[in-house]
Amino acid sequence: MTKKIVSADLLITEIIKGIEDVKGENITILDLRDIENTVCDYFVLCDGNSNTQVSAIAGSIQKVVSKSLKENPWHVEGESNAAWILIDYVN
């Protein structure tokens, strides 16, 4: 069975829904496609007001993306202290 490739636009839309569901703030999308030798095409950044909210944002993103697109992160960092969390999706 071949896995369907999810478009970046659709993935970003679902990530933003996950952020908004738990009231993440200052959502910023950085488009890095025109920069040579970058490790990714996009960064989606947001703020949380506490470690608890940062953790909730990360959990919400993963839940929304998994439910709607059947995609799981390739890698997650920073969950142990939740001062910042990086969720890496590869498509």
Coordinates of C-alpha atoms in Angstrom, one line a residue:
M1 CA 0.0 0.0 0.0
T2 CA 1.4 3.4 -1.0
K3 CA 1.3 6.2 1.4
K4 CA -0.4 9.4 0.2
I5 CA 1.9 12.4 0.3
V6 CA 0.3 15.4 2.1
S7 CA 0.9 18.9 0.7
A8 CA 2.8 21.4 2.7
D9 CA -0.1 23.8 2.6
L10 CA -2.5 21.3 4.0
L11 CA -0.1 20.3 6.7
I12 CA 0.5 23.9 7.7
T13 CA -3.3 24.5 7.8
E14 CA -3.7 21.6 10.2
I15 CA -0.8 22.7 12.4
I16 CA -2.3 26.1 12.7
K17 CA -5.6 24.6 13.7
G18 CA -3.8 22.6 16.4
I19 CA -2.2 25.8 17.7
E20 CA -5.4 27.8 17.7
D21 CA -7.3 25.0 19.5
V22 CA -5.3 25.7 22.6
K23 CA -4.9 29.5 22.1
G24 CA -1.3 29.6 21.0
E25 CA -0.3 33.2 20.1
N26 CA 1.8 35.0 17.5
I27 CA 1.6 32.3 14.8
T28 CA 4.3 33.0 12.2
I29 CA 5.0 31.0 9.1
L30 CA 8.6 31.3 7.7
D31 CA 8.9 30.3 4.0
L32 CA 12.5 29.2 3.5
R33 CA 12.1 27.6 0.1
D34 CA 14.1 30.4 -1.7
I35 CA 17.1 30.0 0.7
E36 CA 19.8 27.7 -0.5
N37 CA 20.8 24.7 1.6
T38 CA 18.1 25.0 4.2
V39 CA 17.1 21.9 6.2
C40 CA 13.4 22.6 5.7
D41 CA 10.9 24.4 3.5
Y42 CA 8.9 26.0 6.3
F43 CA 9.0 26.9 10.0
V44 CA 5.7 27.4 11.9
L45 CA 6.4 29.3 15.1
C46 CA 4.1 30.3 17.9
D47 CA 4.2 31.4 21.6
G48 CA 2.7 29.9 24.7
N49 CA 2.3 31.6 28.0
S50 CA 3.6 28.8 30.2
N51 CA 5.4 25.4 29.9
T52 CA 2.0 23.8 30.4
Q53 CA 0.5 25.7 27.4
V54 CA 3.6 25.0 25.3
S55 CA 3.1 21.3 26.1
A56 CA -0.6 21.5 25.3
I57 CA 0.1 23.2 21.9
A58 CA 2.5 20.5 20.9
G59 CA 0.0 17.8 21.9
S60 CA -2.8 19.5 20.1
I61 CA -0.8 19.9 16.9
Q62 CA 0.1 16.2 17.0
K63 CA -3.5 15.2 17.7
V64 CA -5.0 17.4 15.0
V65 CA -2.5 16.4 12.3
S66 CA -2.7 12.7 13.2
K67 CA -6.5 12.7 13.1
S68 CA -7.0 14.7 9.9
L69 CA -4.0 13.7 7.8
K70 CA -2.9 10.4 9.4
E71 CA 0.6 11.9 9.7
N72 CA 2.9 11.5 12.7
P73 CA 6.0 13.7 13.5
W74 CA 9.3 12.4 12.2
H75 CA 11.0 13.8 15.3
V76 CA 10.1 15.8 18.4
E77 CA 12.5 17.6 20.8
G78 CA 12.1 19.7 23.9
E79 CA 9.1 17.9 25.5
S80 CA 10.9 17.2 28.7
N81 CA 10.9 20.8 30.0
A82 CA 8.5 22.4 27.5
A83 CA 10.3 25.7 27.4
W84 CA 10.3 25.2 23.7
I85 CA 9.3 22.2 21.6
L86 CA 10.2 21.4 18.0
I87 CA 8.0 19.1 16.0
D88 CA 9.5 17.9 12.7
Y89 CA 7.1 16.7 10.0
V90 CA 8.6 15.3 6.8
N91 CA 6.5 15.1 3.7

